[in-house]
PDB file of C-alpha atoms and ligand atoms in Angstrom:
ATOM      1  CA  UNK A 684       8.785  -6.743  -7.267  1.00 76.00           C
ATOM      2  CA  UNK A 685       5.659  -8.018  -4.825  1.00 82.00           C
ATOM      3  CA  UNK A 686       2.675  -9.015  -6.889  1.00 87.00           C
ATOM      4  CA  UNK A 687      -0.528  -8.793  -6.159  1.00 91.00           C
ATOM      5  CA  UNK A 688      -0.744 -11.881  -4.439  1.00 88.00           C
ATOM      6  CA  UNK A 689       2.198 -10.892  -1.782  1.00 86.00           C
ATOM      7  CA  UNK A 690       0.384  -7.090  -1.555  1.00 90.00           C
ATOM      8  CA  UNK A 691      -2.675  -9.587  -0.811  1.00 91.00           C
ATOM      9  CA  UNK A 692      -0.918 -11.461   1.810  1.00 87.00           C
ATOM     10  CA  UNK A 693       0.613  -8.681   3.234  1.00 89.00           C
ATOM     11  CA  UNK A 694      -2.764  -7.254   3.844  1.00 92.00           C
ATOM     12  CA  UNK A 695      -3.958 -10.079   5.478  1.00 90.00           C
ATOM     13  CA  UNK A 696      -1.061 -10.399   7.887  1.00 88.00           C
ATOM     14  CA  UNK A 697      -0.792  -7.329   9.433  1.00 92.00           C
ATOM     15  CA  UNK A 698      -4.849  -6.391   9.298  1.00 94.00           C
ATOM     16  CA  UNK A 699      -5.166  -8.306  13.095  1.00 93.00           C
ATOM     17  CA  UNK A 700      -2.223  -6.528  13.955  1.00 94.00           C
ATOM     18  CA  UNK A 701      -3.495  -3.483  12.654  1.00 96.00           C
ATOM     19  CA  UNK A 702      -7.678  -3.254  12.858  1.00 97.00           C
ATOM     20  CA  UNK A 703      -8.972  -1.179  15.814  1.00 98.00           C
ATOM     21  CA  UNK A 704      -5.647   0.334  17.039  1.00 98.00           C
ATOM     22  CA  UNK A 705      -5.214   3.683  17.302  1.00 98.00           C
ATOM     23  CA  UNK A 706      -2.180   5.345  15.609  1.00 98.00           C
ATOM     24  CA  UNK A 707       0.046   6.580  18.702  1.00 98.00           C
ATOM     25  CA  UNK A 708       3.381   7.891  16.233  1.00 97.00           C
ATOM     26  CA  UNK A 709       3.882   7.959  12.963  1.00 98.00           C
ATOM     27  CA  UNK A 710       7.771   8.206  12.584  1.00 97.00           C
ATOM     28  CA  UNK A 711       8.857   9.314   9.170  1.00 98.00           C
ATOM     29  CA  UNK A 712      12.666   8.680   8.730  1.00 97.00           C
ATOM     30  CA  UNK A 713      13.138   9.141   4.895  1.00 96.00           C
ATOM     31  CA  UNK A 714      10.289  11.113   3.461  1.00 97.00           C
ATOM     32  CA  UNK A 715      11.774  10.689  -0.731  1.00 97.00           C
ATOM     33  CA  UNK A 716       9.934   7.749  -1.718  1.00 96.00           C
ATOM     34  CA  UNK A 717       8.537   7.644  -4.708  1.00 96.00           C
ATOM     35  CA  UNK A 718       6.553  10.832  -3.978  1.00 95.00           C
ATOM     36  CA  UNK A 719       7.511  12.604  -0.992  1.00 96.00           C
ATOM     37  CA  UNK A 720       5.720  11.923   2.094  1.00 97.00           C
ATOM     38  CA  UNK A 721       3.496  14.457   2.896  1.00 96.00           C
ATOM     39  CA  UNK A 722       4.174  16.399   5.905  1.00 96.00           C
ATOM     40  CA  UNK A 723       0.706  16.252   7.512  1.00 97.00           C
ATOM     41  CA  UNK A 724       0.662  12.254   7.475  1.00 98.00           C
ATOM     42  CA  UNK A 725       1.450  13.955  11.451  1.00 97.00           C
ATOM     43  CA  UNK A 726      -2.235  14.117  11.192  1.00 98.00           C
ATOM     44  CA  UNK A 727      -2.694  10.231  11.974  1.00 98.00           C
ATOM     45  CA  UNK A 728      -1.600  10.550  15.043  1.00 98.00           C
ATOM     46  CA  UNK A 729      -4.731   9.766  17.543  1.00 98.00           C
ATOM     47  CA  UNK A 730      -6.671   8.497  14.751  1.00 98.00           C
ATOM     48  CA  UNK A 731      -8.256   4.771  14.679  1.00 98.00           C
ATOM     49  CA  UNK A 732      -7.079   2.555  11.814  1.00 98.00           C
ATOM     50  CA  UNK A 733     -10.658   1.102  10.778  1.00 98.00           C
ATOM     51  CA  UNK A 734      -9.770  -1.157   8.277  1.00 98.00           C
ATOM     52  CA  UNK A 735      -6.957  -2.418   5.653  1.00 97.00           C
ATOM     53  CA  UNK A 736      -8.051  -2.940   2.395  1.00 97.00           C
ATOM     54  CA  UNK A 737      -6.233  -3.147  -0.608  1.00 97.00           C
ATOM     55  CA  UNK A 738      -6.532  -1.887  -4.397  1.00 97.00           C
ATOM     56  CA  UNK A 739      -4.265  -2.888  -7.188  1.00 96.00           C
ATOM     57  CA  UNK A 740      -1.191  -3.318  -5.430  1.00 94.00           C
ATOM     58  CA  UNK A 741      -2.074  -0.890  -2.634  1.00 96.00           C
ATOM     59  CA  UNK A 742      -2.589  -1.068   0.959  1.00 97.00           C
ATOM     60  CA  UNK A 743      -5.172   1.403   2.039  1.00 98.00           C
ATOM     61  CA  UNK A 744      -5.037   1.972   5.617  1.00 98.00           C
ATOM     62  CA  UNK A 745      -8.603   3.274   6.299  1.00 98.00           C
ATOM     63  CA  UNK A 746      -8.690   6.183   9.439  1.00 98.00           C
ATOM     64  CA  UNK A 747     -10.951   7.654  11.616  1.00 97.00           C
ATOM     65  CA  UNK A 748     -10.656  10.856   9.334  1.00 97.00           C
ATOM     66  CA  UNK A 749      -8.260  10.082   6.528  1.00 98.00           C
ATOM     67  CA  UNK A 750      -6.262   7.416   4.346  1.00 98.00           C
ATOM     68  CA  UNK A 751      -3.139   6.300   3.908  1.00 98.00           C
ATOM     69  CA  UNK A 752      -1.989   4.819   0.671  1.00 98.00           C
ATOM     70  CA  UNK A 753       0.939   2.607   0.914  1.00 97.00           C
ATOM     71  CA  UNK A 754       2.615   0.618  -2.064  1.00 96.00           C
ATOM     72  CA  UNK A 755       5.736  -1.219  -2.006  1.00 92.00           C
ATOM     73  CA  UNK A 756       7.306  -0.090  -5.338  1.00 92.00           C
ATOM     74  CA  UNK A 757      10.109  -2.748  -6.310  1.00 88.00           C
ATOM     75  CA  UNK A 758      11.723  -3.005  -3.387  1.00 86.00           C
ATOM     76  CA  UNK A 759       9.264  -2.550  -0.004  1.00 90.00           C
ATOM     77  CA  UNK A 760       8.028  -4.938   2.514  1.00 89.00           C
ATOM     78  CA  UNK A 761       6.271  -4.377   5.730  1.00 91.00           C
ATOM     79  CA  UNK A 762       7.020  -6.069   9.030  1.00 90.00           C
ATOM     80  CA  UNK A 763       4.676  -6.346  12.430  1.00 91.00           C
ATOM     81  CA  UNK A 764       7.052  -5.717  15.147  1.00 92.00           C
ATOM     82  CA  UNK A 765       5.917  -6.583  18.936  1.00 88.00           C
ATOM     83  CA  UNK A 766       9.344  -6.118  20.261  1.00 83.00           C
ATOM     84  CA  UNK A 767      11.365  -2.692  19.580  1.00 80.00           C
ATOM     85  CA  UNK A 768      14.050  -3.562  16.827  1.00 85.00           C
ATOM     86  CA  UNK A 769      17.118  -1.655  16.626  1.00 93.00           C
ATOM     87  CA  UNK A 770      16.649   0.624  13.396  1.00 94.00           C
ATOM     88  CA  UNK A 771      18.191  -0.450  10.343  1.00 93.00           C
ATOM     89  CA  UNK A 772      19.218   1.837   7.297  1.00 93.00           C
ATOM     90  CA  UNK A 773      16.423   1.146   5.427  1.00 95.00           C
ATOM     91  CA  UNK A 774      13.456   1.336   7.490  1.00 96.00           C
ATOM     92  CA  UNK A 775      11.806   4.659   6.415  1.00 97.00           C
ATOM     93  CA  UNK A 776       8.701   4.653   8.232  1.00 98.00           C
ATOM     94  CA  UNK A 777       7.251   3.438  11.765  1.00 97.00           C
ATOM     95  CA  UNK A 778       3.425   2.896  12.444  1.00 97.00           C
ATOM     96  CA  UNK A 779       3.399   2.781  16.454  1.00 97.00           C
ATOM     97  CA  UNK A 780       0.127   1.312  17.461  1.00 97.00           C
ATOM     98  CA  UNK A 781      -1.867   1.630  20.900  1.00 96.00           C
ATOM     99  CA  UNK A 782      -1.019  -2.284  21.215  1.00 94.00           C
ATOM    100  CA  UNK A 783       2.321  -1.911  21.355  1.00 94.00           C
ATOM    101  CA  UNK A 784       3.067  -2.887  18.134  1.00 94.00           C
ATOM    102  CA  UNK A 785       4.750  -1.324  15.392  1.00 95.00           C
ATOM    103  CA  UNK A 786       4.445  -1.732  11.740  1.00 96.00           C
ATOM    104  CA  UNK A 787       7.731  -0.817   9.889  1.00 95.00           C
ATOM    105  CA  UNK A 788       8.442   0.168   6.149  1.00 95.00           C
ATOM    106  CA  UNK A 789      11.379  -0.727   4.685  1.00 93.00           C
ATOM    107  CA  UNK A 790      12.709   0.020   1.211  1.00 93.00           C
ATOM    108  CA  UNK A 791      15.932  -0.147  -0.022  1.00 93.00           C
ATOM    109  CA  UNK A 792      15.051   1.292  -3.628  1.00 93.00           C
ATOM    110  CA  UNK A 793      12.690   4.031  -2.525  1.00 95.00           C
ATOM    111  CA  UNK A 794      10.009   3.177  -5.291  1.00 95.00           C
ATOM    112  CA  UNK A 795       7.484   2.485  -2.892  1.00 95.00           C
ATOM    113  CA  UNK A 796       4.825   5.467  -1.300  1.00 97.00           C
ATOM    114  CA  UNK A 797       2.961   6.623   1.338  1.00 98.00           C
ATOM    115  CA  UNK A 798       0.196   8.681  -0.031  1.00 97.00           C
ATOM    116  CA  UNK A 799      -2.059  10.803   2.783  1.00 97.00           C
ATOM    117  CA  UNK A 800      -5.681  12.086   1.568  1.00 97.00           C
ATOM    118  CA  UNK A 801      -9.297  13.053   3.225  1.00 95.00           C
ATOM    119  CA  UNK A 802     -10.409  11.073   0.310  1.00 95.00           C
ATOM    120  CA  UNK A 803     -10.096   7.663  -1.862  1.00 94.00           C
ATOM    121  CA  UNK A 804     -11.265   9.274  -4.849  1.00 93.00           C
ATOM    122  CA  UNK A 805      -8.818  12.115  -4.686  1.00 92.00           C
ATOM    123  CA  UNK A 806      -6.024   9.447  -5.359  1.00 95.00           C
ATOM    124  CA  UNK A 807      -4.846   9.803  -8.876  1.00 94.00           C
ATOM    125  CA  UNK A 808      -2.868   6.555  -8.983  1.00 93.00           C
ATOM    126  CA  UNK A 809      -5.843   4.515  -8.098  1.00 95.00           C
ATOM    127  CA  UNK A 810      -7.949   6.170 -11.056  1.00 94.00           C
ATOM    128  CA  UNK A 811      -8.566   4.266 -14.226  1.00 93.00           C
ATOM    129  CA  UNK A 812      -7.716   1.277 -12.745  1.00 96.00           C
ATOM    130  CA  UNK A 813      -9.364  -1.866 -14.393  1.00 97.00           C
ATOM    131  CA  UNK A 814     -11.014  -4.167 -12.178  1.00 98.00           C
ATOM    132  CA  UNK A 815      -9.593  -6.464  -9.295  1.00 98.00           C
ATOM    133  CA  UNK A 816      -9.397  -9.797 -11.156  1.00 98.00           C
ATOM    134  CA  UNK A 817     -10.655 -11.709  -8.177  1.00 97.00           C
ATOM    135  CA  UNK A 818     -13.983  -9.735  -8.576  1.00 97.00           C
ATOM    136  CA  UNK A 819     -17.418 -10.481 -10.888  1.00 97.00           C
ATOM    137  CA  UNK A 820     -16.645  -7.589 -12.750  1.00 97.00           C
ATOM    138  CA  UNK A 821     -13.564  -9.048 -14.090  1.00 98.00           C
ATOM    139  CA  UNK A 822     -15.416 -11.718 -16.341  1.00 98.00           C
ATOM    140  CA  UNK A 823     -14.998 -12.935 -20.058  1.00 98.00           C
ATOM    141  CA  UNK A 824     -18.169 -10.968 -21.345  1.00 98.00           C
ATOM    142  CA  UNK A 825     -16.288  -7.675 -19.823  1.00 98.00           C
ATOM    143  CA  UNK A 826     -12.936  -8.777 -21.632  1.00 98.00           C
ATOM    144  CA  UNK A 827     -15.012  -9.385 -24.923  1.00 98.00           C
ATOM    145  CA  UNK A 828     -16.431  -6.136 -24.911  1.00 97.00           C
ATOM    146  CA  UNK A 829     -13.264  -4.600 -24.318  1.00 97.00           C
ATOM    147  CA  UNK A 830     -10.995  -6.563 -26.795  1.00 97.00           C
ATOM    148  CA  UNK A 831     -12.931  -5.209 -30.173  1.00 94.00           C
ATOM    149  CA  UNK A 832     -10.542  -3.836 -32.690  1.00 94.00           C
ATOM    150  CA  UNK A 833      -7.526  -4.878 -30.440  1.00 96.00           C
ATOM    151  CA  UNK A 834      -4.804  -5.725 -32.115  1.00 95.00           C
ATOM    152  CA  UNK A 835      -2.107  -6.012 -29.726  1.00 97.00           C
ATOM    153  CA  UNK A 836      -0.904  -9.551 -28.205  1.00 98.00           C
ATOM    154  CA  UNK A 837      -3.585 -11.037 -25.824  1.00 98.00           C
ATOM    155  CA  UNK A 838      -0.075 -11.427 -23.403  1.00 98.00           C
ATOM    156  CA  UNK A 839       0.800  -7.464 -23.258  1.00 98.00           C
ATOM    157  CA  UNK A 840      -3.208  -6.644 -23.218  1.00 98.00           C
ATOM    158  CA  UNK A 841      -4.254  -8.535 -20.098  1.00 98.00           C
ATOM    159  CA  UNK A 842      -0.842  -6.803 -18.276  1.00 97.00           C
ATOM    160  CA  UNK A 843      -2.463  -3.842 -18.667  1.00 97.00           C
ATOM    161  CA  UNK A 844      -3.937  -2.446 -15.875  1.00 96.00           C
ATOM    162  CA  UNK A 845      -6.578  -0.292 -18.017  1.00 96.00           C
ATOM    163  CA  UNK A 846      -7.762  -3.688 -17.953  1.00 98.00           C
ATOM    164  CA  UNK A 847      -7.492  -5.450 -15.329  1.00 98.00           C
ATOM    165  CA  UNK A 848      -5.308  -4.820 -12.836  1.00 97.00           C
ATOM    166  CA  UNK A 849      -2.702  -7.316 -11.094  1.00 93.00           C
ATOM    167  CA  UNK A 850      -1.381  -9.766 -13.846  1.00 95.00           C
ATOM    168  CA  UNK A 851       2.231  -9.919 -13.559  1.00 92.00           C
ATOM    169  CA  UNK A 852       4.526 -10.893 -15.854  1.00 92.00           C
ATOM    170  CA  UNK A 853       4.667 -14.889 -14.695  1.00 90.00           C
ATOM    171  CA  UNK A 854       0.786 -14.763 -13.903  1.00 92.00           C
ATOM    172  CA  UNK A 855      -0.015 -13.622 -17.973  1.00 96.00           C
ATOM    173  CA  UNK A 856       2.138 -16.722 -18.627  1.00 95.00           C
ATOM    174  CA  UNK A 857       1.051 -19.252 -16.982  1.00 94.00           C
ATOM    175  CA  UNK A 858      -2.799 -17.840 -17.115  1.00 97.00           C
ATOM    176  CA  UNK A 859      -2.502 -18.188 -20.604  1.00 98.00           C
ATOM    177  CA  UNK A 860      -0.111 -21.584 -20.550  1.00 97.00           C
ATOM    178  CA  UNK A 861      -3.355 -22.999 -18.334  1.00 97.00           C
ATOM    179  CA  UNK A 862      -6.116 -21.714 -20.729  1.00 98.00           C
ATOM    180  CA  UNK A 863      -4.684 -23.063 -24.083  1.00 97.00           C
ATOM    181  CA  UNK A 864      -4.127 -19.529 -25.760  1.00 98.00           C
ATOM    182  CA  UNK A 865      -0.611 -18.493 -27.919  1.00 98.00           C
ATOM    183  CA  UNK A 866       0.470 -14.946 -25.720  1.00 98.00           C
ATOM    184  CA  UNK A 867       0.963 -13.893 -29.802  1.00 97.00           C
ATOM    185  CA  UNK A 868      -2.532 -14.075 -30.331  1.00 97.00           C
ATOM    186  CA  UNK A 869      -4.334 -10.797 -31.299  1.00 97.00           C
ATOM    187  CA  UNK A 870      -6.957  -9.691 -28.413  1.00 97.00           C
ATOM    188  CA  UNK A 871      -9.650  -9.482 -31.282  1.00 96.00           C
ATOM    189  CA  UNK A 872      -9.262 -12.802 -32.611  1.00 96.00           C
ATOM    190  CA  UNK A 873     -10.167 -14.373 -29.286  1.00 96.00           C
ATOM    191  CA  UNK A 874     -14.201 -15.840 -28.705  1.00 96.00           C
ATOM    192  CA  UNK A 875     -16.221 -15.741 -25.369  1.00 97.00           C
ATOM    193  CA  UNK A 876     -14.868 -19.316 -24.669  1.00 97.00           C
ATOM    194  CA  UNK A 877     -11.196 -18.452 -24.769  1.00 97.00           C
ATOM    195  CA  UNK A 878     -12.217 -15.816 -22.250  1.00 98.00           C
ATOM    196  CA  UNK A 879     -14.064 -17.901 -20.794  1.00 98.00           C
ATOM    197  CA  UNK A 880     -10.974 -20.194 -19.852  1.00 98.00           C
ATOM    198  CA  UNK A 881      -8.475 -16.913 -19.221  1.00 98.00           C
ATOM    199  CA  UNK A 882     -10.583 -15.552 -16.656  1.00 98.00           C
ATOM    200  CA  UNK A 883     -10.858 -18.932 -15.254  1.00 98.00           C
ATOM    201  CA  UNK A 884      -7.044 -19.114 -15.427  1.00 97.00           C
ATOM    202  CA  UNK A 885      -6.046 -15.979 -14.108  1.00 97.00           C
ATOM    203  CA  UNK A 886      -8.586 -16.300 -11.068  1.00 97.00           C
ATOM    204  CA  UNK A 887      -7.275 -20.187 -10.324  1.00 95.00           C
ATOM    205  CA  UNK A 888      -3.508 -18.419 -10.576  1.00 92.00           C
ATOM    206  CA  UNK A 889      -3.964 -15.584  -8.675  1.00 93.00           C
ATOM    207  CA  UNK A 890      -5.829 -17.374  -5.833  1.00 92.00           C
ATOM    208  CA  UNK A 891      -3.172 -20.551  -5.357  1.00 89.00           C
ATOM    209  CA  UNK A 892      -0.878 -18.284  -5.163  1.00 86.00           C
ATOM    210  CA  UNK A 893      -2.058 -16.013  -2.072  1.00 86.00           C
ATOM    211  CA  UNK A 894      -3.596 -19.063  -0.398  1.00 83.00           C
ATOM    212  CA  UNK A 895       0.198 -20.604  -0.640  1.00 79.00           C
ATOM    213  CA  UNK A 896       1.584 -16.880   0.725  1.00 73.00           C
ATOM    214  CA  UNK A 897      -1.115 -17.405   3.478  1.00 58.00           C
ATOM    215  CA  UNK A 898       0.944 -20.522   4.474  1.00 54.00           C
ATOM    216  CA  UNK A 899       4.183 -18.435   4.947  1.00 49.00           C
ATOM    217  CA  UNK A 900       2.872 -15.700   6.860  1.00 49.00           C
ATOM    218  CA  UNK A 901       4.618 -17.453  10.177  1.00 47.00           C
ATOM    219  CA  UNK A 902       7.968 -16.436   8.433  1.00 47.00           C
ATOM    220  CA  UNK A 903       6.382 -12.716   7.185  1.00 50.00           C
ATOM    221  CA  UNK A 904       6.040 -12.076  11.197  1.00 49.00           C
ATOM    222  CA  UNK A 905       9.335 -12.206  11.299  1.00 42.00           C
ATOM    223  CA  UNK A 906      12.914 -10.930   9.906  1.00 41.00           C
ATOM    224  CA  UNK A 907      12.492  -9.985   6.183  1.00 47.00           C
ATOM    225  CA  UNK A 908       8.915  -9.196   5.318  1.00 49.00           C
ATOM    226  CA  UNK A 909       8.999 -11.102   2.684  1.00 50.00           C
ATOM    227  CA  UNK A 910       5.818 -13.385   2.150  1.00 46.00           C
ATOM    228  CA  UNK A 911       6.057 -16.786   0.198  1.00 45.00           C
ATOM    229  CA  UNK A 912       5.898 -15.443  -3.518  1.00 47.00           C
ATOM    230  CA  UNK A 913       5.565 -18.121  -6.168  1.00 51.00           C
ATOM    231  CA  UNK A 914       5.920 -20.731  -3.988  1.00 50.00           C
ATOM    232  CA  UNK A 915       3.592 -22.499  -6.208  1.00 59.00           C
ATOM    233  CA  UNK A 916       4.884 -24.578  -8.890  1.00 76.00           C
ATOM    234  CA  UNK A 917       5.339 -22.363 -12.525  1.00 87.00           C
ATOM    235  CA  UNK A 918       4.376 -24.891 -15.808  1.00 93.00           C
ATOM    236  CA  UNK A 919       5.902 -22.597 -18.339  1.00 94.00           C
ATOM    237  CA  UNK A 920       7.829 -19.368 -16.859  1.00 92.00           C
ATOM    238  CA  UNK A 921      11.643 -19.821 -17.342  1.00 90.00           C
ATOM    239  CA  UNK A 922      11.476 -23.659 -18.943  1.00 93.00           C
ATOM    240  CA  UNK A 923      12.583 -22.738 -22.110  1.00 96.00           C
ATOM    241  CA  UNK A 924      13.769 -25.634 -23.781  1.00 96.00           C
ATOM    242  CA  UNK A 925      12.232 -28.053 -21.210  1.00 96.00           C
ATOM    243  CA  UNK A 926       9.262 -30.779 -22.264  1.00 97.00           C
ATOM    244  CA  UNK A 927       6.538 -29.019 -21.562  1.00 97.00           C
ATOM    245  CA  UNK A 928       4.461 -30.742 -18.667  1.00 96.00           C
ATOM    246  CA  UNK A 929       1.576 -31.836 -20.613  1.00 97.00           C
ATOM    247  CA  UNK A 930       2.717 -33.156 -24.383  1.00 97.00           C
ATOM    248  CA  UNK A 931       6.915 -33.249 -23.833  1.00 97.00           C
ATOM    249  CA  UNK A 932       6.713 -30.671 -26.644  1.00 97.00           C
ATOM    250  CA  UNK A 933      10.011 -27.787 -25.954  1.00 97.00           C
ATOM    251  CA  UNK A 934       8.773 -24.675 -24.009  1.00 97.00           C
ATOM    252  CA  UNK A 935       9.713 -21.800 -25.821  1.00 97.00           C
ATOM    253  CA  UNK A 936      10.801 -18.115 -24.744  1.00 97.00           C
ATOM    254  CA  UNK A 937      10.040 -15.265 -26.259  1.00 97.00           C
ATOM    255  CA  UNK A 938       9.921 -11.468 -26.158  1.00 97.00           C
ATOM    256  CA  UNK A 939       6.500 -10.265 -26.301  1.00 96.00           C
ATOM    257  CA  UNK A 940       6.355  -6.331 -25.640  1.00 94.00           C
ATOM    258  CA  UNK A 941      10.115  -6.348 -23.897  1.00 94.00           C
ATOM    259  CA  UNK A 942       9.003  -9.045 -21.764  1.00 95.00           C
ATOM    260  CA  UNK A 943      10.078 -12.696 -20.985  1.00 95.00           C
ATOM    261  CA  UNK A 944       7.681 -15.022 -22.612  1.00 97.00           C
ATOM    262  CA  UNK A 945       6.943 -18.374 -21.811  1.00 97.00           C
ATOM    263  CA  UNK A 946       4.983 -21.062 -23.932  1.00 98.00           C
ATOM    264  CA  UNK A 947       4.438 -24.541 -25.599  1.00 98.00           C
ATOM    265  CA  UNK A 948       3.498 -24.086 -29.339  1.00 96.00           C
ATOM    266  CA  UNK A 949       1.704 -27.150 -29.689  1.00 96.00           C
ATOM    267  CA  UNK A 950      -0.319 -26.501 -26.951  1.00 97.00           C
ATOM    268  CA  UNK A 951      -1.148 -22.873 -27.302  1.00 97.00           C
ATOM    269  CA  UNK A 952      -1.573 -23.405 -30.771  1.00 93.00           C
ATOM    270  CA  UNK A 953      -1.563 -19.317 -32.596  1.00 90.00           C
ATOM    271  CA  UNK A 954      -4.913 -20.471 -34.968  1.00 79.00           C
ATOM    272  CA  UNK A 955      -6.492 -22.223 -32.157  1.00 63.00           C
ATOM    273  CA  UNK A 956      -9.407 -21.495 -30.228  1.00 55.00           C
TER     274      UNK A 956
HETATM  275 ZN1   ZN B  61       2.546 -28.624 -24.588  1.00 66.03          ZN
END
């Protein structure tokens, strides 16, 4: 499934393609994604794409008029094309651009969307989103103030997107792997400076990895879409049983709300702070 850094990197590789060009077709092949494709996407035909921005893990493509709200569900990539490609049975949509470029959707799993609005706000999926953990909002006083009375794992909370959005299931890891904390620890138990260091972890993370996508991008021009995706190296996700990198200690695995957990017990000690 793309993270957030590969939605990131995604963004930035096809925004030159895509900034300033005028929509000439849209060509909808398979409208049952996720949610069906709304007939009137038609609409973005003669309009400018101002901008690509992103939210969460999706691409808003910002119109002269209107918005469209692409994610990539388990399963999508998007490719800059510059030469017509033959058509294969997956690509669902085509963005044909002014340039001469087109910008193809492919899916094999049909999780993925492209949402059409007049307005961001009207976009239910991107309400009650927590904030983008590469922003100041997303800070350890914020996280404080939220985790009072918590009492679930400090690993499942800061999945959550209610509270802060983006932290996969290897990011939560390693974030936490990197800042010292057990993933078992209750969210209440934790003080500013264990925040402190998981907002410092999840940032460092979160930003290796989409600089290290940014180095594929040559590749994401062409054939599969796919940007560099934990390229970077991972300290604790799947090395159970190996020394762990920083006191030989065994990593250990564990379920934590149904998912794969990673960590060293003597160095994310559970009564430590
Ligand atoms: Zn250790």
């Amino acid at each position: 499934m793309p993270e957030l850094p590969e939605v990131e990197t995604s963004r930035r590789g096809i925004l030159p393609y895509l900034k300033g060009q005028t929509i000439k077709k849209i060509i909808v092949r398979q409208p049952k994604l996720r949610w069906p494709i709304d007939k009137t996407i038609e609409q973005a035909q003669g309009q400018v794409i101002l901008d690509v921005k992103r939210r969460a893990k999706y691409l808003l493509l910002q119109l002269t008029n209107n918005w469209i709200v692409i994610h990539l569900g388990m399963s999508g990539s998007l490719r800059i094309l510059v030469n017509q490609q033959e058509v294969a049975k997956h690509d669902h949509v085509d963005l044909v651009l002014s340039n001469g470029v087109i910008l193809r959707y492919t899916d094999p799993r049909r999780f993925g969307c492209w949402l059409w609005t007049d307005s961001i706000d009207n976009v239910s999926q991107l309400k009650h989103l927590g904030p983008e953990p590469l922003s100041e909002a997303f800070s350890a006083e914020y996280l404080l103030a939220k985790a009072k009375n918590r009492q679930v794992p400090i690993k499942s909370w800061i999945m959550d997107n209610h509270i802060v959005v983006g932290v996969g299931n290897i990011y939560a890891s390693e974030s936490l792997f990197m800042a010292k904390i057990n993933p078992n620890r209750k969210v209440s138990s934790l003080k500013l400076n264990e925040f402190v260091r998981l907002v410092t972890a999840i940032k460092y993370v979160l930003t290796k990895s989409i600089e290290q996508g940014g180095t594929t991008l040559k590749d994401f021009l062409q054939s599969d879409g796919k940007p560099g995706y934990f390229a970077q190296k991972l300290q604790v996700y799947g090395r159970a049983g190996e020394p762990c990198l920083i006191c030989q200690n065994e990593i250990k695995a564990q379920k934590i709300g149904q998912r794969n957990t990673f960590y060293c017990e003597s160095c994310q000690k559970l009564d430590s702070e």
